[in-house]
Amino acid sequence: MATAGKVIRCRAAVAWAPGKPLSVEEVEVAPPKAGEVRIKIVATGICHSDEHILKGSLLNVEFPVILGHEGAGIVESTGEGVTSVKPGDKVIPLCVPQCGKCSFCLNPESNLCQKFHLCESQNLLPDKTSRFSCKGKQIHHFLWVSTFAEYTVVPEYAVAKIDAAAPLDKVCLFGCGFSTGYGAAINTAKVKPGSTCAVFGLGGVGLSVIIGCKVAGASRIIAVDINKDKFAKAKQLGATDCINPQDFKKPIQEVLTEMTGQGVDYSFEVIGKPETMVAALASCNMNTGVCVVLGVLDSGAEISIDPMLLLTGRTWKGSMLGGWKSRECLPKLVSSYLEKKFNPDLLITHTLPFDKVNEGFELLRTGKSIRTVLLF
């Protein structure tokens, strides 16, 4: 490409400080160094985690920063030594890398990597410098992916090459939301055919959990949310029952236990509040129930529970990116999508031009959207 080896000037949504709207600016994106890939982002989803960062309530993210971690694009150029992708390839940048060398990557049971943000900071690229600048200032990366920029630079082990037939405006959701929810049902909970499931929170990730439970053969999928506008979509994707906790005088865990006889086999918390995490745990079977936590709590939040909830045998676990080893599994997931094994397109309720990024966040905050996809 004519731009290879040169600085590219392009649009990006810069978060200058927490609590402020994003600012669409012209930024400079430096060429990739050895082992790095520069990607032209075609489409990016808006995920609730981006909103948590904007509010200043999550992770040790440094400002100013270019957020976004749910994107898809085309390789523009590669740095020295990159062999797994070439210019023109369709790719998904990975917010959970897979270096293939650390003890996490070498463990078949693990899907995290020691290069991941919770192990070592991803605010700058591995050489501790940034490829982004704006108005003479260095801008930080976010989880290395920073998909709210027309061009981004990521390490090779944070890029998955996908099928050339994949529609980028749909498979961008595989970078976070869809893969996270679907995998939580398939890989983390390992939902069995004929089982009963409860899903707390019907955003993009919660609805993806429902898709996973259905594909796994669950016979009853109970969707729980205080926004009844989301029930029609939940039923369309496979929910058998939809309940609003505000319609009941008793706690929701008692309602679910009565509905199912002895609690559900699997429950999923996809909201991120201490009280719903405890309710989800209490609503699964006291002995064999499995509760998976996907919701992100505000930094510093804590949970107190009655240990008897666990002593009787329940399993309480978390899940990151749905348990998928990212570079290895995301291309296979995209291929399954192209074979029509599941249809996450239904999660996309709004498509906006990139310049309307703040409008996309407003739709998320007011509960009017499931997923908004921004197109460059």
CSV table of N, CA and C in Angstrom, one decimal, residues 148-246:
chain,number,residue,atom,x,y,z
A,148,PHE,N,-11.7,2.8,18.1
A,148,PHE,CA,-12.3,4.1,17.8
A,148,PHE,C,-11.4,5.0,17.0
A,149,ALA,N,-10.6,4.4,16.2
A,149,ALA,CA,-9.7,5.1,15.3
A,149,ALA,C,-9.7,4.5,13.9
A,150,GLU,N,-9.6,5.3,12.9
A,150,GLU,CA,-9.7,4.8,11.5
A,150,GLU,C,-8.5,3.8,11.2
A,151,TYR,N,-7.4,4.1,11.9
A,151,TYR,CA,-6.2,3.2,11.8
A,151,TYR,C,-5.7,2.9,13.2
A,152,THR,N,-5.3,1.7,13.5
A,152,THR,CA,-4.7,1.4,14.8
A,152,THR,C,-3.6,0.4,14.6
A,153,VAL,N,-2.7,0.4,15.6
A,153,VAL,CA,-1.5,-0.5,15.5
A,153,VAL,C,-1.5,-1.4,16.7
A,154,VAL,N,-1.4,-2.7,16.4
A,154,VAL,CA,-1.4,-3.7,17.5
A,154,VAL,C,-0.3,-4.8,17.3
A,155,PRO,N,0.1,-5.4,18.4
A,155,PRO,CA,1.1,-6.5,18.2
A,155,PRO,C,0.5,-7.6,17.4
A,156,GLU,N,1.4,-8.4,16.7
A,156,GLU,CA,0.9,-9.5,15.9
A,156,GLU,C,0.1,-10.5,16.7
A,157,TYR,N,0.5,-10.7,17.9
A,157,TYR,CA,-0.3,-11.8,18.7
A,157,TYR,C,-1.6,-11.2,19.3
A,158,ALA,N,-2.0,-10.0,18.9
A,158,ALA,CA,-3.3,-9.5,19.2
A,158,ALA,C,-4.1,-9.3,18.0
A,159,VAL,N,-3.9,-10.1,16.9
A,159,VAL,CA,-4.7,-10.0,15.7
A,159,VAL,C,-5.1,-11.4,15.2
A,160,ALA,N,-6.3,-11.6,14.9
A,160,ALA,CA,-6.8,-12.8,14.3
A,160,ALA,C,-7.2,-12.6,12.9
A,161,LYS,N,-6.6,-13.4,12.0
A,161,LYS,CA,-7.0,-13.3,10.6
A,161,LYS,C,-8.3,-14.1,10.4
A,162,ILE,N,-9.3,-13.5,9.7
A,162,ILE,CA,-10.6,-14.2,9.5
A,162,ILE,C,-10.9,-14.4,8.1
A,163,ASP,N,-11.9,-15.2,7.8
A,163,ASP,CA,-12.4,-15.5,6.5
A,163,ASP,C,-12.6,-14.3,5.6
A,164,ALA,N,-12.1,-14.3,4.4
A,164,ALA,CA,-12.2,-13.1,3.5
A,164,ALA,C,-13.7,-12.8,3.1
A,165,ALA,N,-14.6,-13.8,3.3
A,165,ALA,CA,-16.0,-13.6,3.0
A,165,ALA,C,-16.8,-12.9,4.2
A,166,ALA,N,-16.1,-12.7,5.3
A,166,ALA,CA,-16.8,-12.2,6.5
A,166,ALA,C,-17.2,-10.8,6.3
A,167,PRO,N,-18.5,-10.4,6.6
A,167,PRO,CA,-18.9,-9.0,6.6
A,167,PRO,C,-18.4,-8.3,7.8
A,168,LEU,N,-17.5,-7.3,7.6
A,168,LEU,CA,-16.8,-6.7,8.8
A,168,LEU,C,-17.8,-5.9,9.7
A,169,ASP,N,-18.9,-5.4,9.0
A,169,ASP,CA,-19.9,-4.6,9.8
A,169,ASP,C,-20.7,-5.5,10.7
A,170,LYS,N,-20.6,-6.8,10.6
A,170,LYS,CA,-21.3,-7.7,11.5
A,170,LYS,C,-20.3,-8.4,12.4
A,171,VAL,N,-19.2,-8.9,11.9
A,171,VAL,CA,-18.3,-9.7,12.7
A,171,VAL,C,-17.5,-8.9,13.7
A,172,CYS,N,-17.6,-7.6,13.6
A,172,CYS,CA,-16.9,-6.7,14.6
A,172,CYS,C,-17.3,-7.2,16.0
A,173,LEU,N,-18.6,-7.6,16.2
A,173,LEU,CA,-19.1,-8.0,17.5
A,173,LEU,C,-18.3,-9.2,18.1
A,174,PHE,N,-17.6,-9.9,17.2
A,174,PHE,CA,-16.9,-11.1,17.7
A,174,PHE,C,-15.6,-10.7,18.5
A,175,GLY,N,-15.3,-9.4,18.4
A,175,GLY,CA,-14.1,-8.9,19.1
A,175,GLY,C,-14.3,-8.8,20.6
A,176,CYS,N,-15.6,-8.8,21.0
A,176,CYS,CA,-15.9,-8.8,22.4
A,176,CYS,C,-17.3,-9.4,22.7
A,177,GLY,N,-18.4,-8.6,22.5
A,177,GLY,CA,-19.7,-8.9,23.0
A,177,GLY,C,-20.2,-10.3,22.7
A,178,PHE,N,-20.3,-10.6,21.4
A,178,PHE,CA,-20.9,-11.9,21.0
A,178,PHE,C,-20.0,-13.1,21.5
A,179,SER,N,-18.7,-13.0,21.3
A,179,SER,CA,-17.8,-14.1,21.7
A,179,SER,C,-17.9,-14.3,23.2
A,180,THR,N,-18.0,-13.2,23.9
A,180,THR,CA,-18.0,-13.3,25.4
A,180,THR,C,-19.3,-14.0,25.9
A,181,GLY,N,-20.4,-13.6,25.4
A,181,GLY,CA,-21.7,-14.2,25.9
A,181,GLY,C,-21.9,-15.6,25.4
A,182,TYR,N,-21.7,-15.8,24.1
A,182,TYR,CA,-21.8,-17.1,23.5
A,182,TYR,C,-20.9,-18.2,24.2
A,183,GLY,N,-19.6,-17.8,24.3
A,183,GLY,CA,-18.6,-18.6,24.9
A,183,GLY,C,-18.9,-18.9,26.4
A,184,ALA,N,-19.5,-17.9,27.1
A,184,ALA,CA,-19.8,-18.2,28.5
A,184,ALA,C,-20.7,-19.4,28.7
A,185,ALA,N,-21.7,-19.5,27.8
A,185,ALA,CA,-22.6,-20.6,27.8
A,185,ALA,C,-21.9,-21.9,27.4
A,186,ILE,N,-21.2,-21.8,26.2
A,186,ILE,CA,-20.7,-23.0,25.6
A,186,ILE,C,-19.4,-23.5,26.4
A,187,ASN,N,-18.5,-22.6,26.7
A,187,ASN,CA,-17.2,-23.0,27.2
A,187,ASN,C,-17.1,-23.0,28.7
A,188,THR,N,-17.6,-21.9,29.3
A,188,THR,CA,-17.4,-21.6,30.8
A,188,THR,C,-18.4,-22.4,31.6
A,189,ALA,N,-19.7,-22.3,31.2
A,189,ALA,CA,-20.8,-23.0,32.0
A,189,ALA,C,-20.9,-24.5,31.4
A,190,LYS,N,-20.6,-24.6,30.1
A,190,LYS,CA,-20.8,-25.9,29.5
A,190,LYS,C,-22.2,-26.4,29.6
A,191,VAL,N,-23.1,-25.6,29.2
A,191,VAL,CA,-24.6,-25.8,29.3
A,191,VAL,C,-24.9,-27.2,28.6
A,192,LYS,N,-25.7,-28.0,29.3
A,192,LYS,CA,-26.0,-29.3,28.8
A,192,LYS,C,-27.4,-29.3,28.1
A,193,PRO,N,-27.6,-30.2,27.1
A,193,PRO,CA,-29.0,-30.3,26.5
A,193,PRO,C,-30.0,-30.6,27.6
A,194,GLY,N,-31.2,-29.9,27.4
A,194,GLY,CA,-32.3,-30.2,28.4
A,194,GLY,C,-32.3,-29.5,29.7
A,195,SER,N,-31.2,-28.6,29.8
A,195,SER,CA,-31.1,-27.9,31.1
A,195,SER,C,-31.9,-26.6,31.2
A,196,THR,N,-31.9,-26.0,32.4
A,196,THR,CA,-32.6,-24.7,32.5
A,196,THR,C,-31.5,-23.6,32.8
A,197,CYS,N,-31.7,-22.5,32.2
A,197,CYS,CA,-30.8,-21.4,32.4
A,197,CYS,C,-31.5,-20.1,32.7
A,198,ALA,N,-30.8,-19.2,33.5
A,198,ALA,CA,-31.4,-17.9,33.7
A,198,ALA,C,-30.3,-16.9,33.3
A,199,VAL,N,-30.7,-15.8,32.6
A,199,VAL,CA,-29.7,-14.8,32.2
A,199,VAL,C,-30.2,-13.5,32.7
A,200,PHE,N,-29.3,-12.9,33.6
A,200,PHE,CA,-29.6,-11.6,34.2
A,200,PHE,C,-28.9,-10.5,33.4
A,201,GLY,N,-29.7,-9.7,32.7
A,201,GLY,CA,-29.2,-8.5,31.9
A,201,GLY,C,-29.2,-8.9,30.4
A,202,LEU,N,-30.0,-8.1,29.7
A,202,LEU,CA,-30.3,-8.4,28.3
A,202,LEU,C,-29.7,-7.4,27.3
A,203,GLY,N,-28.4,-7.0,27.6
A,203,GLY,CA,-27.7,-6.2,26.6
A,203,GLY,C,-27.1,-7.1,25.6
A,204,GLY,N,-26.1,-6.6,24.8
A,204,GLY,CA,-25.5,-7.4,23.8
A,204,GLY,C,-24.9,-8.7,24.3
A,205,VAL,N,-24.2,-8.7,25.4
A,205,VAL,CA,-23.5,-9.9,26.0
A,205,VAL,C,-24.6,-10.9,26.5
A,206,GLY,N,-25.6,-10.3,27.3
A,206,GLY,CA,-26.6,-11.2,27.8
A,206,GLY,C,-27.4,-11.9,26.7
A,207,LEU,N,-27.7,-11.2,25.6
A,207,LEU,CA,-28.5,-11.8,24.5
A,207,LEU,C,-27.6,-12.9,23.8
A,208,SER,N,-26.3,-12.6,23.8
A,208,SER,CA,-25.3,-13.6,23.2
A,208,SER,C,-25.3,-14.9,24.1
A,209,VAL,N,-25.4,-14.7,25.4
A,209,VAL,CA,-25.5,-15.9,26.3
A,209,VAL,C,-26.7,-16.7,25.9
A,210,ILE,N,-27.8,-16.0,25.6
A,210,ILE,CA,-29.1,-16.7,25.3
A,210,ILE,C,-28.8,-17.5,24.0
A,211,ILE,N,-28.2,-16.9,23.0
A,211,ILE,CA,-27.8,-17.7,21.7
A,211,ILE,C,-27.0,-18.9,22.1
A,212,GLY,N,-26.0,-18.8,23.0
A,212,GLY,CA,-25.2,-19.9,23.4
A,212,GLY,C,-26.0,-21.0,24.1
A,213,CYS,N,-26.9,-20.6,25.0
A,213,CYS,CA,-27.7,-21.6,25.7
A,213,CYS,C,-28.6,-22.4,24.7
A,214,LYS,N,-29.1,-21.6,23.8
A,214,LYS,CA,-30.0,-22.3,22.8
A,214,LYS,C,-29.2,-23.3,21.9
A,215,VAL,N,-28.1,-22.8,21.4
A,215,VAL,CA,-27.2,-23.7,20.6
A,215,VAL,C,-26.8,-25.0,21.4
A,216,ALA,N,-26.6,-24.8,22.7
A,216,ALA,CA,-26.2,-25.9,23.6
A,216,ALA,C,-27.4,-26.9,23.9
A,217,GLY,N,-28.6,-26.4,23.5
A,217,GLY,CA,-29.8,-27.3,23.7
A,217,GLY,C,-30.5,-27.2,25.0
A,218,ALA,N,-30.4,-26.0,25.7
A,218,ALA,CA,-31.1,-25.8,26.9
A,218,ALA,C,-32.6,-25.8,26.6
A,219,SER,N,-33.4,-26.4,27.5
A,219,SER,CA,-34.8,-26.6,27.2
A,219,SER,C,-35.6,-25.4,27.8
A,220,ARG,N,-35.0,-24.7,28.7
A,220,ARG,CA,-35.7,-23.5,29.3
A,220,ARG,C,-34.7,-22.4,29.5
A,221,ILE,N,-34.9,-21.2,29.0
A,221,ILE,CA,-34.0,-20.1,29.1
A,221,ILE,C,-34.8,-18.9,29.6
A,222,ILE,N,-34.6,-18.5,30.9
A,222,ILE,CA,-35.3,-17.4,31.5
A,222,ILE,C,-34.5,-16.1,31.4
A,223,ALA,N,-35.1,-15.1,30.8
A,223,ALA,CA,-34.4,-13.9,30.6
A,223,ALA,C,-34.9,-12.9,31.7
A,224,VAL,N,-33.9,-12.2,32.4
A,224,VAL,CA,-34.3,-11.4,33.5
A,224,VAL,C,-33.8,-9.9,33.2
A,225,ASP,N,-34.7,-9.0,33.2
A,225,ASP,CA,-34.2,-7.6,33.0
A,225,ASP,C,-35.3,-6.6,33.5
A,226,ILE,N,-34.9,-5.4,34.0
A,226,ILE,CA,-35.9,-4.4,34.4
A,226,ILE,C,-36.4,-3.6,33.2
A,227,ASN,N,-35.8,-3.8,32.0
A,227,ASN,CA,-36.3,-3.1,30.8
A,227,ASN,C,-37.0,-4.1,29.9
A,228,LYS,N,-38.4,-4.0,30.0
A,228,LYS,CA,-39.2,-5.0,29.3
A,228,LYS,C,-39.1,-4.8,27.8
A,229,ASP,N,-38.6,-3.6,27.3
A,229,ASP,CA,-38.4,-3.4,25.9
A,229,ASP,C,-37.5,-4.4,25.3
A,230,LYS,N,-36.7,-5.1,26.1
A,230,LYS,CA,-35.7,-6.0,25.6
A,230,LYS,C,-36.2,-7.4,25.5
A,231,PHE,N,-37.4,-7.7,26.0
A,231,PHE,CA,-38.0,-9.0,26.0
A,231,PHE,C,-38.3,-9.6,24.6
A,232,ALA,N,-38.7,-8.8,23.7
A,232,ALA,CA,-39.1,-9.3,22.4
A,232,ALA,C,-37.8,-9.9,21.7
A,233,LYS,N,-36.7,-9.1,21.8
A,233,LYS,CA,-35.5,-9.6,21.2
A,233,LYS,C,-35.0,-10.9,21.9
A,234,ALA,N,-35.1,-10.9,23.2
A,234,ALA,CA,-34.7,-12.1,23.9
A,234,ALA,C,-35.4,-13.3,23.5
A,235,LYS,N,-36.7,-13.2,23.3
A,235,LYS,CA,-37.6,-14.3,22.8
A,235,LYS,C,-37.2,-14.7,21.4
A,236,GLN,N,-36.9,-13.7,20.6
A,236,GLN,CA,-36.5,-14.0,19.2
A,236,GLN,C,-35.2,-14.8,19.1
A,237,LEU,N,-34.3,-14.6,20.1
A,237,LEU,CA,-33.0,-15.3,20.1
A,237,LEU,C,-33.1,-16.6,20.9
A,238,GLY,N,-34.2,-16.9,21.5
A,238,GLY,CA,-34.3,-18.2,22.2
A,238,GLY,C,-34.8,-18.3,23.6
A,239,ALA,N,-35.0,-17.1,24.3
A,239,ALA,CA,-35.6,-17.1,25.6
A,239,ALA,C,-37.0,-17.7,25.6
A,240,THR,N,-37.2,-18.6,26.6
A,240,THR,CA,-38.6,-19.2,26.7
A,240,THR,C,-39.5,-18.4,27.7
A,241,ASP,N,-38.9,-17.7,28.6
A,241,ASP,CA,-39.6,-16.9,29.6
A,241,ASP,C,-38.8,-15.6,29.8
A,242,CYS,N,-39.6,-14.5,30.0
A,242,CYS,CA,-39.0,-13.2,30.3
A,242,CYS,C,-39.6,-12.6,31.5
A,243,ILE,N,-38.8,-12.3,32.5
A,243,ILE,CA,-39.3,-11.8,33.8
A,243,ILE,C,-38.7,-10.5,34.2
A,244,ASN,N,-39.5,-9.6,34.8
A,244,ASN,CA,-39.0,-8.3,35.3
A,244,ASN,C,-39.1,-8.3,36.8
A,245,PRO,N,-37.9,-8.2,37.5
A,245,PRO,CA,-37.9,-8.3,38.9
A,245,PRO,C,-38.8,-7.3,39.6
A,246,GLN,N,-39.1,-6.2,38.9
A,246,GLN,CA,-39.9,-5.1,39.5
A,246,GLN,C,-41.4,-5.5,39.6
